[in-house]
């Protein structure tokens, strides 16, 4: 059997974690050992639906097949080494990876949903000025099974009756810079042979890697959020340096042409920075820029970083900004900071380990 076979332009995972595999690959593997193809779904059902942690548990498989699986694969189970709990119910998980790296994921319960904020990379190469993860630089990409491990670790921490309802790739890293593994993860999350999660409940947030945004929406049905943060190239070049490669006009032109489903809209995220991007003139420019798109805006309170001159906008400034957007017929919501007391809020992930104050 060959688990490292290439499929549809995606590199296969390098590890031998069974959770990395897609149905195609498991079917090939099953065929290569002379088993019937329905066995593939049977094994995947054990892993993703029944939560099996070893092949020995799969009692309805022939012993020879179980042995063969055991020799080639492991079923990784995540160790969430540390959980911090915020007074607002937010929980931050530190998920340990096999090579000693660690990533953070955040469980955010609100009245109607329980959202899991997931990481896509260890660190990040995008160098956004206001983000703690950026200060780590990029250590490495996560594999699909490592991204999925965050869901398993989170489920383990849920209270009785609590269930994850929404999944956002807004944790550490730039998901579209880890594109093949992200798509593999999304495939496993949304397939009936995988986790069976509705793609409408999944949002991928990007700093604006234009070619990959286009690919993502043509290849998967998930929601897209774009981190905008500025209404001029001069400012965006500074706040999110990727803007030097894909400037605002290129980014917004691409957003205009994206194959957005009829009902859904692109979310633009906008971190509110006092005296930097929160003026009423900024709000009016934002209406002009994204008003014509099928878009909504999510205004985010800035969570301050150590040793940074940036400051959060006042609530009054955020509300005045929101009012201008709403008057311009642009839906804008204010994202309340959650988990601030445990450094689990937007942009704070992994701050304390790598940036001792
Ligand atoms: N790389 C992706 C996803 C990770 S960042 C992206 O850029 O979208 C997820 C969101 O958190 C982004 O909108 C980002 O701008 C925001 N964010 C980063 N640092 C922040 C901070 N210090 N305070 C508030 N939001 C922050």
Tab-separated table of C-alpha atoms and ligand atoms in Angstrom:
chain	number	residue	atom	x	y	z
A	1	UNK	CA	0.000	0.000	0.000
A	2	UNK	CA	1.158	3.509	-0.612
A	3	UNK	CA	-0.232	6.228	1.598
A	4	UNK	CA	1.974	8.840	0.002
A	5	UNK	CA	0.349	8.639	-3.391
A	6	UNK	CA	-0.529	11.993	-4.986
A	7	UNK	CA	-4.191	12.837	-5.535
A	8	UNK	CA	-5.691	15.708	-7.518
A	9	UNK	CA	-2.734	18.029	-7.261
A	10	UNK	CA	-2.500	17.816	-3.485
A	11	UNK	CA	0.604	16.478	-1.882
A	12	UNK	CA	-0.209	13.497	0.268
A	13	UNK	CA	0.577	13.821	3.951
A	14	UNK	CA	4.046	12.857	4.998
A	15	UNK	CA	3.125	11.144	8.256
A	16	UNK	CA	1.352	7.862	8.581
A	17	UNK	CA	-1.568	9.165	10.588
A	18	UNK	CA	-4.704	7.490	9.325
A	19	UNK	CA	-6.688	10.663	10.009
A	20	UNK	CA	-4.815	12.341	7.141
A	21	UNK	CA	-6.366	10.051	4.546
A	22	UNK	CA	-9.260	10.737	2.216
A	23	UNK	CA	-11.783	8.154	1.007
A	24	UNK	CA	-9.974	7.791	-2.353
A	25	UNK	CA	-6.741	6.966	-0.633
A	26	UNK	CA	-8.264	4.489	1.781
A	27	UNK	CA	-10.064	2.769	-1.108
A	28	UNK	CA	-6.791	2.439	-3.006
A	29	UNK	CA	-5.072	1.062	0.048
A	30	UNK	CA	-7.855	-1.420	0.714
A	31	UNK	CA	-7.774	-2.572	-2.924
A	32	UNK	CA	-4.009	-2.945	-2.836
A	33	UNK	CA	-4.310	-5.565	-0.094
A	34	UNK	CA	-7.051	-7.409	-1.932
A	35	UNK	CA	-9.988	-6.275	0.200
A	36	UNK	CA	-13.398	-5.137	-1.035
A	37	UNK	CA	-13.791	-1.398	-1.447
A	38	UNK	CA	-16.658	-1.031	1.067
A	39	UNK	CA	-14.096	-1.698	3.767
A	40	UNK	CA	-12.736	1.818	3.203
A	41	UNK	CA	-15.916	3.493	4.441
A	42	UNK	CA	-16.133	1.005	7.254
A	43	UNK	CA	-12.667	1.931	8.555
A	44	UNK	CA	-13.258	5.656	8.097
A	45	UNK	CA	-16.537	5.340	9.990
A	46	UNK	CA	-14.705	3.764	12.891
A	47	UNK	CA	-12.161	6.562	12.923
A	48	UNK	CA	-14.281	9.660	12.343
A	49	UNK	CA	-17.776	8.759	13.515
A	50	UNK	CA	-17.090	6.242	16.253
A	51	UNK	CA	-13.858	7.836	17.445
A	52	UNK	CA	-11.811	4.639	17.430
A	53	UNK	CA	-8.301	5.220	18.712
A	54	UNK	CA	-6.868	1.882	17.625
A	55	UNK	CA	-7.399	-0.577	14.785
A	56	UNK	CA	-7.929	-3.348	17.343
A	57	UNK	CA	-11.290	-1.813	18.230
A	58	UNK	CA	-12.541	-2.394	14.675
A	59	UNK	CA	-13.882	-5.837	15.427
A	60	UNK	CA	-15.916	-6.181	12.250
A	61	UNK	CA	-12.783	-6.001	10.080
A	62	UNK	CA	-10.903	-9.160	9.069
A	63	UNK	CA	-7.899	-9.674	11.331
A	64	UNK	CA	-5.516	-9.612	8.366
A	65	UNK	CA	-6.740	-6.178	7.341
A	66	UNK	CA	-6.481	-4.881	10.904
A	67	UNK	CA	-2.907	-6.126	11.118
A	68	UNK	CA	-2.053	-4.567	7.832
A	69	UNK	CA	-3.468	-1.221	8.990
A	70	UNK	CA	-1.563	-1.477	12.253
A	71	UNK	CA	1.698	-1.961	10.434
A	72	UNK	CA	1.275	1.072	8.226
A	73	UNK	CA	-0.635	3.639	10.248
A	74	UNK	CA	-1.249	5.118	13.606
A	75	UNK	CA	-4.438	6.832	14.699
A	76	UNK	CA	-3.133	9.967	16.247
A	77	UNK	CA	-4.827	11.206	19.330
A	78	UNK	CA	-4.200	14.767	20.403
A	79	UNK	CA	-2.776	15.667	23.745
A	80	UNK	CA	-4.160	18.947	24.829
A	81	UNK	CA	-1.575	19.771	27.398
A	82	UNK	CA	-3.076	22.864	28.896
A	83	UNK	CA	-6.492	24.434	29.068
A	84	UNK	CA	-7.114	27.967	30.321
A	85	UNK	CA	-10.638	29.053	31.172
A	86	UNK	CA	-11.854	32.602	30.857
A	87	UNK	CA	-14.482	34.105	33.123
A	88	UNK	CA	-16.635	34.519	29.980
A	89	UNK	CA	-16.684	30.769	29.223
A	90	UNK	CA	-14.009	30.909	26.532
A	91	UNK	CA	-11.460	28.116	26.793
A	92	UNK	CA	-8.029	28.095	25.231
A	93	UNK	CA	-6.376	24.796	24.430
A	94	UNK	CA	-2.702	24.297	23.946
A	95	UNK	CA	-2.475	21.308	21.640
A	96	UNK	CA	0.817	19.456	21.660
A	97	UNK	CA	2.228	18.124	18.384
A	98	UNK	CA	4.513	15.126	17.992
A	99	UNK	CA	7.618	17.189	17.230
A	100	UNK	CA	7.245	19.299	20.379
A	101	UNK	CA	5.605	22.257	18.635
A	102	UNK	CA	2.388	23.564	20.118
A	103	UNK	CA	-0.644	25.270	18.701
A	104	UNK	CA	-3.571	27.023	20.260
A	105	UNK	CA	-7.272	26.611	19.619
A	106	UNK	CA	-10.082	28.499	21.283
A	107	UNK	CA	-13.588	27.317	22.211
A	108	UNK	CA	-15.945	30.301	22.177
A	109	UNK	CA	-19.466	29.657	23.477
A	110	UNK	CA	-22.150	32.235	22.794
A	111	UNK	CA	-25.877	32.006	23.373
A	112	UNK	CA	-26.638	30.119	20.183
A	113	UNK	CA	-23.365	28.570	19.110
A	114	UNK	CA	-20.136	27.055	20.248
A	115	UNK	CA	-17.406	28.134	17.872
A	116	UNK	CA	-13.990	26.541	17.622
A	117	UNK	CA	-11.247	28.879	16.441
A	118	UNK	CA	-8.641	26.672	14.742
A	119	UNK	CA	-4.982	27.158	13.830
A	120	UNK	CA	-3.603	26.270	10.409
A	121	UNK	CA	0.133	26.785	10.925
A	122	UNK	CA	2.622	26.867	13.771
A	123	UNK	CA	3.379	30.595	13.702
A	124	UNK	CA	2.785	32.705	10.618
A	125	UNK	CA	4.825	34.350	7.891
A	126	UNK	CA	2.397	37.171	7.072
A	127	UNK	CA	3.969	39.684	9.473
A	128	UNK	CA	0.835	41.722	10.269
A	129	UNK	CA	1.892	44.522	12.589
A	130	UNK	CA	-0.873	44.048	15.165
A	131	UNK	CA	-0.794	40.241	15.519
A	132	UNK	CA	1.059	38.279	18.201
A	133	UNK	CA	1.350	35.124	16.098
A	134	UNK	CA	3.289	37.128	13.503
A	135	UNK	CA	6.032	37.705	16.032
A	136	UNK	CA	6.803	33.972	16.091
A	137	UNK	CA	7.505	33.876	12.385
A	138	UNK	CA	6.525	30.687	10.574
A	139	UNK	CA	7.688	27.464	12.212
A	140	UNK	CA	5.815	25.085	9.935
A	141	UNK	CA	2.565	24.114	8.282
A	142	UNK	CA	0.118	21.858	10.110
A	143	UNK	CA	-0.882	18.550	8.546
A	144	UNK	CA	-4.558	17.769	8.067
A	145	UNK	CA	-4.557	15.377	11.007
A	146	UNK	CA	-3.023	18.073	13.204
A	147	UNK	CA	-5.733	20.543	12.186
A	148	UNK	CA	-8.390	17.905	12.900
A	149	UNK	CA	-6.758	17.062	16.223
A	150	UNK	CA	-7.897	20.464	17.454
A	151	UNK	CA	-11.523	19.414	16.978
A	152	UNK	CA	-10.964	16.205	18.927
A	153	UNK	CA	-9.117	18.018	21.685
A	154	UNK	CA	-11.904	20.593	21.887
A	155	UNK	CA	-14.666	17.966	22.005
A	156	UNK	CA	-12.846	16.423	24.923
A	157	UNK	CA	-13.126	19.713	26.832
A	158	UNK	CA	-16.815	20.344	26.194
A	159	UNK	CA	-19.302	20.216	29.019
A	160	UNK	CA	-22.156	17.684	28.958
A	161	UNK	CA	-24.690	18.725	26.336
A	162	UNK	CA	-22.300	21.204	24.737
A	163	UNK	CA	-21.491	20.648	21.075
A	164	UNK	CA	-19.240	22.447	18.599
A	165	UNK	CA	-21.465	24.154	16.025
A	166	UNK	CA	-19.122	26.434	14.077
A	167	UNK	CA	-15.524	26.246	12.960
A	168	UNK	CA	-13.387	29.231	12.021
A	169	UNK	CA	-9.826	29.139	10.727
A	170	UNK	CA	-8.910	32.323	12.579
A	171	UNK	CA	-6.321	30.958	14.957
A	172	UNK	CA	-2.585	30.859	14.398
A	173	UNK	CA	-1.354	31.024	10.824
A	174	UNK	CA	-2.550	31.921	7.357
A	175	UNK	CA	-4.749	29.022	6.195
A	176	UNK	CA	-4.376	29.804	2.505
A	177	UNK	CA	-0.588	29.649	2.814
A	178	UNK	CA	-1.118	25.985	3.742
A	179	UNK	CA	-3.590	25.404	0.941
A	180	UNK	CA	-3.328	21.688	0.014
A	181	UNK	CA	-3.508	20.559	3.619
A	182	UNK	CA	-6.306	23.003	4.372
A	183	UNK	CA	-8.405	21.590	1.527
A	184	UNK	CA	-7.630	18.058	2.692
A	185	UNK	CA	-8.800	19.059	6.195
A	186	UNK	CA	-11.979	20.668	4.874
A	187	UNK	CA	-12.692	17.569	2.786
A	188	UNK	CA	-12.390	15.312	5.827
A	189	UNK	CA	-14.444	17.694	7.982
A	190	UNK	CA	-17.322	17.975	5.499
A	191	UNK	CA	-17.553	14.528	3.875
A	192	UNK	CA	-20.167	11.976	4.846
A	193	UNK	CA	-17.337	9.455	5.300
A	194	UNK	CA	-15.498	11.986	7.492
A	195	UNK	CA	-16.870	14.250	10.187
A	196	UNK	CA	-20.052	15.186	8.341
A	197	UNK	CA	-19.878	18.877	9.279
A	198	UNK	CA	-21.906	21.267	7.133
A	199	UNK	CA	-19.605	23.553	5.103
A	200	UNK	CA	-21.927	26.454	5.930
A	201	UNK	CA	-20.654	26.203	9.487
A	202	UNK	CA	-17.026	26.592	8.460
A	203	UNK	CA	-15.258	29.898	7.763
A	204	UNK	CA	-11.749	30.326	6.438
A	205	UNK	CA	-10.184	33.696	7.229
A	206	UNK	CA	-7.387	35.023	5.032
A	207	UNK	CA	-5.151	38.048	5.004
A	208	UNK	CA	-5.849	38.140	1.268
A	209	UNK	CA	-3.800	35.627	-0.724
A	210	UNK	CA	-5.723	36.376	-3.902
A	211	UNK	CA	-4.980	33.354	-6.117
A	212	UNK	CA	-5.679	30.931	-3.288
A	213	UNK	CA	-8.935	32.714	-2.363
A	214	UNK	CA	-10.183	32.139	-5.863
A	215	UNK	CA	-9.167	28.498	-5.736
A	216	UNK	CA	-10.742	27.919	-2.342
A	217	UNK	CA	-14.149	29.175	-3.402
A	218	UNK	CA	-14.111	27.241	-6.647
A	219	UNK	CA	-13.052	24.015	-4.928
A	220	UNK	CA	-14.940	24.106	-1.619
A	221	UNK	CA	-18.302	25.471	-0.404
A	222	UNK	CA	-17.041	27.044	2.853
A	223	UNK	CA	-17.443	30.686	3.893
A	224	UNK	CA	-14.702	33.213	3.362
A	225	UNK	CA	-13.562	36.060	5.603
A	226	UNK	CA	-10.978	38.569	4.423
A	227	UNK	CA	-8.892	40.587	6.870
A	228	UNK	CA	-8.984	44.093	5.436
A	229	UNK	CA	-8.055	46.519	8.252
A	230	UNK	CA	-7.336	49.520	6.038
A	231	UNK	CA	-8.901	51.559	3.268
A	232	UNK	CA	-5.714	52.910	1.683
A	233	UNK	CA	-2.762	51.014	0.259
A	234	UNK	CA	-0.386	53.198	2.213
A	235	UNK	CA	-1.809	52.034	5.541
A	236	UNK	CA	-2.507	48.446	4.517
A	237	UNK	CA	1.061	48.063	3.213
A	238	UNK	CA	2.151	48.779	6.766
A	239	UNK	CA	-0.460	46.851	8.770
A	240	UNK	CA	-0.603	43.765	6.525
A	241	UNK	CA	2.526	43.710	4.343
A	242	UNK	CA	1.002	41.106	1.987
A	243	UNK	CA	-0.779	44.174	0.579
A	244	UNK	CA	2.449	45.053	-1.223
A	245	UNK	CA	1.934	41.917	-3.296
A	246	UNK	CA	-1.878	42.040	-3.578
A	247	UNK	CA	-2.898	45.681	-3.173
A	248	UNK	CA	-6.422	46.745	-2.246
A	249	UNK	CA	-7.671	47.190	-5.797
A	250	UNK	CA	-6.460	43.702	-6.768
A	251	UNK	CA	-7.896	42.166	-3.592
A	252	UNK	CA	-11.294	43.836	-3.941
A	253	UNK	CA	-11.495	43.158	-7.641
A	254	UNK	CA	-10.912	39.479	-6.889
A	255	UNK	CA	-13.569	39.599	-4.141
A	256	UNK	CA	-16.029	41.102	-6.615
A	257	UNK	CA	-15.502	38.157	-8.970
A	258	UNK	CA	-15.484	35.360	-6.403
A	259	UNK	CA	-18.076	32.634	-6.910
A	260	UNK	CA	-20.044	33.539	-3.790
A	261	UNK	CA	-23.207	31.522	-3.409
A	262	UNK	CA	-26.419	33.483	-3.725
A	263	UNK	CA	-27.254	33.490	-0.060
A	264	UNK	CA	-23.832	34.058	1.425
A	265	UNK	CA	-21.623	37.085	1.672
A	266	UNK	CA	-17.934	37.686	2.166
A	267	UNK	CA	-17.038	38.917	5.623
A	268	UNK	CA	-14.444	41.665	5.837
A	269	UNK	CA	-12.647	41.805	9.153
A	270	UNK	CA	-11.451	45.165	10.361
A	271	UNK	CA	-9.363	45.522	13.531
A	272	UNK	CA	-10.074	48.929	15.060
A	273	UNK	CA	-6.866	50.828	15.893
A	274	UNK	CA	-7.122	54.209	17.642
A	275	UNK	CA	-6.012	57.088	15.456
A	276	UNK	CA	-4.777	54.679	12.764
A	277	UNK	CA	-7.763	53.302	10.840
A	278	UNK	CA	-10.814	54.353	12.880
A	279	UNK	CA	-11.668	57.830	11.531
A	280	UNK	CA	-15.011	58.676	10.025
A	281	UNK	CA	-13.214	59.244	6.717
A	282	UNK	CA	-11.973	55.630	6.931
A	283	UNK	CA	-15.537	54.473	7.511
A	284	UNK	CA	-16.770	56.384	4.451
A	285	UNK	CA	-13.975	54.965	2.297
A	286	UNK	CA	-14.846	51.481	3.535
A	287	UNK	CA	-18.463	51.957	2.433
A	288	UNK	CA	-17.234	52.996	-1.016
A	289	UNK	CA	-14.794	50.090	-1.283
A	290	UNK	CA	-16.875	47.150	-0.105
A	291	UNK	CA	-20.421	48.547	-0.248
A	292	UNK	CA	-20.864	47.394	-3.852
A	293	UNK	CA	-19.858	43.806	-2.986
A	294	UNK	CA	-21.965	41.080	-1.408
A	295	UNK	CA	-20.232	41.814	1.864
A	296	UNK	CA	-20.579	42.405	5.556
A	297	UNK	CA	-18.041	43.915	7.910
A	298	UNK	CA	-16.910	42.557	11.233
A	299	UNK	CA	-15.373	45.264	13.419
A	300	UNK	CA	-12.885	43.774	15.868
A	301	UNK	CA	-11.643	45.362	19.071
A	302	UNK	CA	-7.863	45.393	18.937
A	303	UNK	CA	-6.260	43.292	21.634
A	304	UNK	CA	-3.072	45.093	22.495
A	305	UNK	CA	0.326	43.464	22.144
A	306	UNK	CA	3.241	44.042	24.471
A	307	UNK	CA	5.803	46.557	23.212
A	308	UNK	CA	3.527	47.939	20.540
A	309	UNK	CA	2.484	51.567	20.108
A	310	UNK	CA	-0.902	50.489	18.713
A	311	UNK	CA	-3.953	51.150	20.864
A	312	UNK	CA	-7.525	49.924	20.691
A	313	UNK	CA	-10.216	52.321	19.491
A	314	UNK	CA	-12.697	53.407	22.130
A	315	UNK	CA	-16.122	51.810	22.122
A	316	UNK	CA	-17.580	55.183	21.135
A	317	UNK	CA	-15.255	55.342	18.111
A	318	UNK	CA	-16.152	51.784	17.090
A	319	UNK	CA	-19.877	52.520	17.393
A	320	UNK	CA	-19.584	55.773	15.399
A	321	UNK	CA	-17.667	53.855	12.716
A	322	UNK	CA	-20.330	51.151	12.674
A	323	UNK	CA	-23.095	53.751	12.330
A	324	UNK	CA	-21.508	55.172	9.177
A	325	UNK	CA	-21.257	51.703	7.650
A	326	UNK	CA	-24.857	50.899	8.539
A	327	UNK	CA	-26.069	54.233	7.146
A	328	UNK	CA	-24.228	53.360	3.946
A	329	UNK	CA	-26.258	50.122	3.782
A	330	UNK	CA	-23.282	48.029	4.731
A	331	UNK	CA	-24.033	45.465	7.429
A	332	UNK	CA	-21.469	45.805	10.182
A	333	UNK	CA	-21.283	43.908	13.430
A	334	UNK	CA	-18.968	44.503	16.361
A	335	UNK	CA	-17.055	41.445	17.504
A	336	UNK	CA	-16.808	41.579	21.259
A	337	UNK	CA	-13.508	40.502	22.704
A	338	UNK	CA	-13.730	37.088	24.241
A	339	UNK	CA	-11.165	35.372	26.395
A	340	UNK	CA	-9.058	38.485	26.894
A	341	UNK	CA	-8.153	37.453	30.449
A	342	UNK	CA	-6.524	34.236	29.224
A	343	UNK	CA	-4.846	35.746	26.125
A	344	UNK	CA	-7.211	33.770	23.913
A	345	UNK	CA	-8.643	36.746	22.064
A	346	UNK	CA	-8.045	37.547	18.390
A	347	UNK	CA	-4.410	38.058	17.617
A	348	UNK	CA	-3.152	36.965	21.020
A	349	UNK	CA	-2.511	33.329	20.272
A	350	UNK	CA	0.780	31.972	21.439
A	351	UNK	CA	1.795	35.364	22.653
A	352	UNK	CA	3.000	34.518	26.104
A	353	UNK	CA	5.188	31.523	25.319
A	354	UNK	CA	7.101	33.294	22.589
A	355	UNK	CA	7.029	36.852	23.778
A	356	UNK	CA	7.711	36.955	27.481
A	357	UNK	CA	6.868	40.494	28.539
B	1	LIG	N1	-4.265	34.764	8.797
B	1	LIG	C1	-5.696	34.810	8.812
B	1	LIG	C2	-6.321	34.152	10.027
B	1	LIG	C3	-5.696	34.424	11.377
B	1	LIG	S1	-5.962	36.024	12.049
B	1	LIG	C4	-6.171	36.236	8.656
B	1	LIG	O1	-5.333	37.133	8.588
B	1	LIG	O2	-7.363	36.462	8.528
B	1	LIG	C5	-7.654	36.046	12.492
B	1	LIG	C6	-8.200	37.444	12.734
B	1	LIG	O3	-7.661	38.005	13.944
B	1	LIG	C7	-7.829	38.408	11.626
B	1	LIG	O4	-8.908	39.177	11.188
B	1	LIG	C8	-6.795	39.274	12.289
B	1	LIG	O5	-6.700	40.497	11.697
B	1	LIG	C9	-7.309	39.349	13.712
B	1	LIG	N2	-6.285	39.832	14.634
B	1	LIG	C10	-4.968	39.599	14.580
B	1	LIG	N3	-4.329	40.231	15.602
B	1	LIG	C11	-5.279	40.860	16.312
B	1	LIG	C12	-5.260	41.642	17.514
B	1	LIG	N4	-4.127	41.907	18.154
B	1	LIG	N5	-6.436	42.117	17.967
B	1	LIG	C13	-7.589	41.831	17.335
B	1	LIG	N6	-7.673	41.089	16.223
B	1	LIG	C14	-6.532	40.607	15.707
